[in-house]
Amino acid sequence: MKLAVCNELFAGEDLARVCAIAAETGFEGLEIAPYTLADDPREIDEAQAERIGATVRAAGLSVVGLHWLLARPDGLHVTCADDAVRARTREFLCHLARLCAAMGGELLVLGSPRQRDVPDGERHEDAFGRAADLCRGVCETAGPLGVRLAIEPLAPAVTNFITSAAEAARLIEAIDHPACRLHLDAAAMASEQQPAERIVAEHAHLLAHVHANDPAGGGPGSGDLDLAPMVRALCEADYSGWLSVEVFETPLVPERAARESAATLRRLLSGSTEAAPPPRRFPAPGRVRTAAAFREHLRSVAPDLDCTLKPRGAAGPLGEPIEIEGRTLTNRFAVHPMEGWDGTRGGLPTEHTLRRWERFGRSGAQLVWGGEAFAVRSDGRANPHQLFHNADANTAAGLASLLERLRTGCRAIGQDPERLFVGLQLTHSGRYARPDGPPAPRTAYAHPLLDSPVGADETSVLTDGELEGIGEAYVAAARLAREVGFDFVDVKCCHGYLMHELLGAHRRGGPYGGSLANRARLFSRIVAEIQSECPGLTVGARISLGDVLPFAPHPSTGVGVPATWTSGAPFEYGFGIDREDPRRMDLADPLAFVELARGLGVRLWNVTLGSPYTCPHLQRPATFPPSDGYLPPDDPLVAVAEHLRAARRLKGRFDDLVVVGTGYSYLQEWLPHVAEHELSIGGVDFVGIGRGVLSYPELPRDVLAGEPIDRKRLCRTFSDCTTAPRNGMLSGCFPLDPHYKDLPEAARLRELKASERKRP
Ligand SMILES: Cc1cc2nc3c(=O)[nH]c(=O)nc-3n(C[C@H](O)[C@H](O)[C@H](O)COP(=O)(O)O)c2cc1C
Ligand code: SF4
């Protein structure tokens, strides 16, 4: 089944923008209401229709067909007794069939309740006969063009003609033309006596098209109607046509409605039948008043976790020196990579980017892990404003300016910039590439759950040769990093991006899929070539050591629920996912990979989990979800605990590795207490901080100096730094960093959040 969305959801938007949003929010097709193109669609000719089709296809979508056929102009009617009106209506529908074919579509959905009502005083059977004749005439034109006319039963509340699937089937039989088929609509089926699953099962042989919606007027899953039985019945009937989202009431944020509708349908298609989990409130760490109370709370959530009650700053394990590649670092804080979606289109830093790096320098952390993801090629960017290796720009100067500002920040707090150990995170975004805005996925393998959200298919899979070309780009970027003065590069293997996905290519054939040696082949080649071409440059890797099935908001509660894998175990997609129960992580394969990489000399590791696209609750634990996220399925401390355990597992297995841990920002006031404990038990070598330094860069320095924490600047996991880029804006700590407060993006973000709060 393929997912489409009806274009009137985005009323008033330019078509190209509608297509970009539809593609970005996870649809594969666009269904068009002709009245949105012109008040009188007869003014549109086939050449224009062809251009419309080309615009849709340019965004990677298909034109499904047309619906809301007779909404405009006035004066059209299917059943009235006036022959001239019916002749005009028939010719109008034939014109739409020609436009539909010119656009590349295959369907006309005949709904239009008012324009088919049996007029007062008319006999129903006469109207029925007139409608059958008219539709047969339309099919005679449409059929040879490859366009089918789909009759849509509608609720008795909106029309008195064809109000059940059975009546529609009788009309189709009377029309008796192979181009005439049935359309079913979730909201309309809800008005029938029979359950939707029975209607689908009984009429599957006639079915050409389905609308997913809710009787209250919103998208699928937005109201009380449970679409699961309908979707199950469609799957059981092997229905392989379009499932189109139709929203009657234009929502305040159409993009959000589209995204949520797509997520709901994907979840239903993946077969999740979990009962709706109730939203729950979890005590945020910042609300716990004492270290002893926090320790008790922590242990109640994760009995194997602990914290010190009085952190000792630089006098404790956080200030213990450590040696990396012959360099001595004097504290155990690391800044995690965090991009800002704020580079130039040419991939160079802007003042926003430089400011962020300067603030990283002011943190006092000795290890700066990559700063942010740097794409090794333009097609590997996750957004049009990501930094990348651009042969047409002075990328070296751009990177040098980042290093310079980092050092400026370091000097500003009275520290020696020469002591910093700084990396550049090298990436290709693979499945999540969007170099020009809309998704342009390049994948390691076809994925049954992740392809459709980004519009990927078999043609998105990179060939062996293409993978090798990307490998060369990693090496070239590493050469550049070395020239510019970085101490190390991170061959990024996390968060669903290409190198991470390749490590899970169990089902890929050829030299880069199947066995661990094959899946790691490209990584191994890149490492070996960097080592030989860039002497003195250390190679590290950020790795998602565990992963789980994709999560989506439950349609009725908004709480995150995992997709259900119904095709039977084992689940052979992904890296660090339990094959028998893919809702769980299994670290065995990733640990075997680390062992392999350790054999190549990779000793510097940054441990993370999951992906921001599929399981953000795990990847960046938060109290407040981003706009496209879901409410936490569990206390976010559970995810923090998983991060700490993952680092402990790696460190416990290979004590000679230098391990940076993740998951600390959510701890807020108690970050130093937990950090010190983890270091003291040897569970990690560096405490990595992401969001915590976006809002409050001097946090590590203040902790080391034993100064009181500035509670007003602590990251409270509001997720604005994720919501903003998910809505096409630059990222930053909008709530707590004054730099962002007055930007136009801050106002847009406030509006977006306010409209979300107003949602029922
Ligand atoms: C705005 C933002 C941008 C991020 N960009 C990257 C990135 O470029 N590379 C990366 O490996 N992780 C990235 N991350 C993930 C963080 O490095 C980190 O793993 C995550 O925020 C969890 O750590 P924390 O709880 O300390 O924030 C990003 C996170 C945020 C919030
Ligand atoms: S916007 Fe600021 S407070 Fe919110 S999660 Fe990001 S860094 Fe933390």
Tab-separated table of N, CA and C and ligand atoms in Angstrom, residues 691-692 694-695 714-722 732-736, ligand 2:
chain	number	residue	atom	x	y	z
A	691	ARG	N	23.231	19.093	24.511
A	691	ARG	CA	22.345	20.237	24.723
A	691	ARG	C	22.736	21.078	25.930
A	692	GLY	N	23.299	20.406	26.938
A	692	GLY	CA	23.688	21.126	28.155
A	692	GLY	C	24.654	22.262	27.889
A	694	LEU	N	24.781	23.794	24.885
A	694	LEU	CA	24.132	24.783	23.995
A	694	LEU	C	23.510	25.885	24.848
A	695	SER	N	22.836	25.472	25.907
A	695	SER	CA	22.149	26.474	26.730
A	695	SER	C	23.122	27.147	27.697
A	714	LEU	N	20.450	26.061	32.855
A	714	LEU	CA	20.514	24.614	32.611
A	714	LEU	C	19.507	24.189	31.554
A	715	CYS	N	19.924	23.341	30.656
A	715	CYS	CA	19.016	22.811	29.631
A	715	CYS	C	17.910	22.014	30.321
A	716	ARG	N	16.676	22.417	30.024
A	716	ARG	CA	15.535	21.694	30.611
A	716	ARG	C	14.855	20.818	29.567
A	717	THR	N	15.584	20.505	28.530
A	717	THR	CA	15.127	19.606	27.444
A	717	THR	C	13.778	20.033	26.851
A	718	PHE	N	13.719	21.320	26.483
A	718	PHE	CA	12.513	21.840	25.834
A	718	PHE	C	12.425	21.407	24.360
A	719	SER	N	13.548	20.945	23.833
A	719	SER	CA	13.618	20.438	22.444
A	719	SER	C	13.425	21.496	21.360
A	720	ASP	N	13.467	22.788	21.712
A	720	ASP	CA	13.365	23.804	20.648
A	720	ASP	C	14.531	23.696	19.663
A	721	CYS	N	15.680	23.258	20.163
A	721	CYS	CA	16.834	23.143	19.267
A	721	CYS	C	16.625	22.021	18.259
A	722	THR	N	15.661	21.143	18.490
A	722	THR	CA	15.306	20.113	17.510
A	722	THR	C	14.076	20.548	16.713
A	732	GLY	N	19.244	26.251	17.715
A	732	GLY	CA	19.928	26.951	18.795
A	732	GLY	C	19.067	26.823	20.022
A	733	CYS	N	19.589	27.267	21.147
A	733	CYS	CA	18.786	27.177	22.352
A	733	CYS	C	17.903	28.425	22.433
A	734	PHE	N	16.781	28.375	21.740
A	734	PHE	CA	15.876	29.523	21.675
A	734	PHE	C	15.370	29.954	23.055
A	735	PRO	N	15.032	29.008	23.944
A	735	PRO	CA	14.467	29.480	25.220
A	735	PRO	C	15.487	30.120	26.157
A	736	LEU	N	16.760	29.677	26.093
A	736	LEU	CA	17.681	30.102	27.150
A	736	LEU	C	18.882	30.908	26.671
B	2	SF4	S1	16.400	24.374	23.226
B	2	SF4	FE1	17.822	24.750	24.906
B	2	SF4	S2	16.777	24.037	26.739
B	2	SF4	FE2	15.716	23.185	24.965
B	2	SF4	S3	16.644	21.193	24.634
B	2	SF4	FE3	17.711	22.590	23.340
B	2	SF4	S4	19.437	23.248	24.557
B	2	SF4	FE4	17.991	22.363	25.953
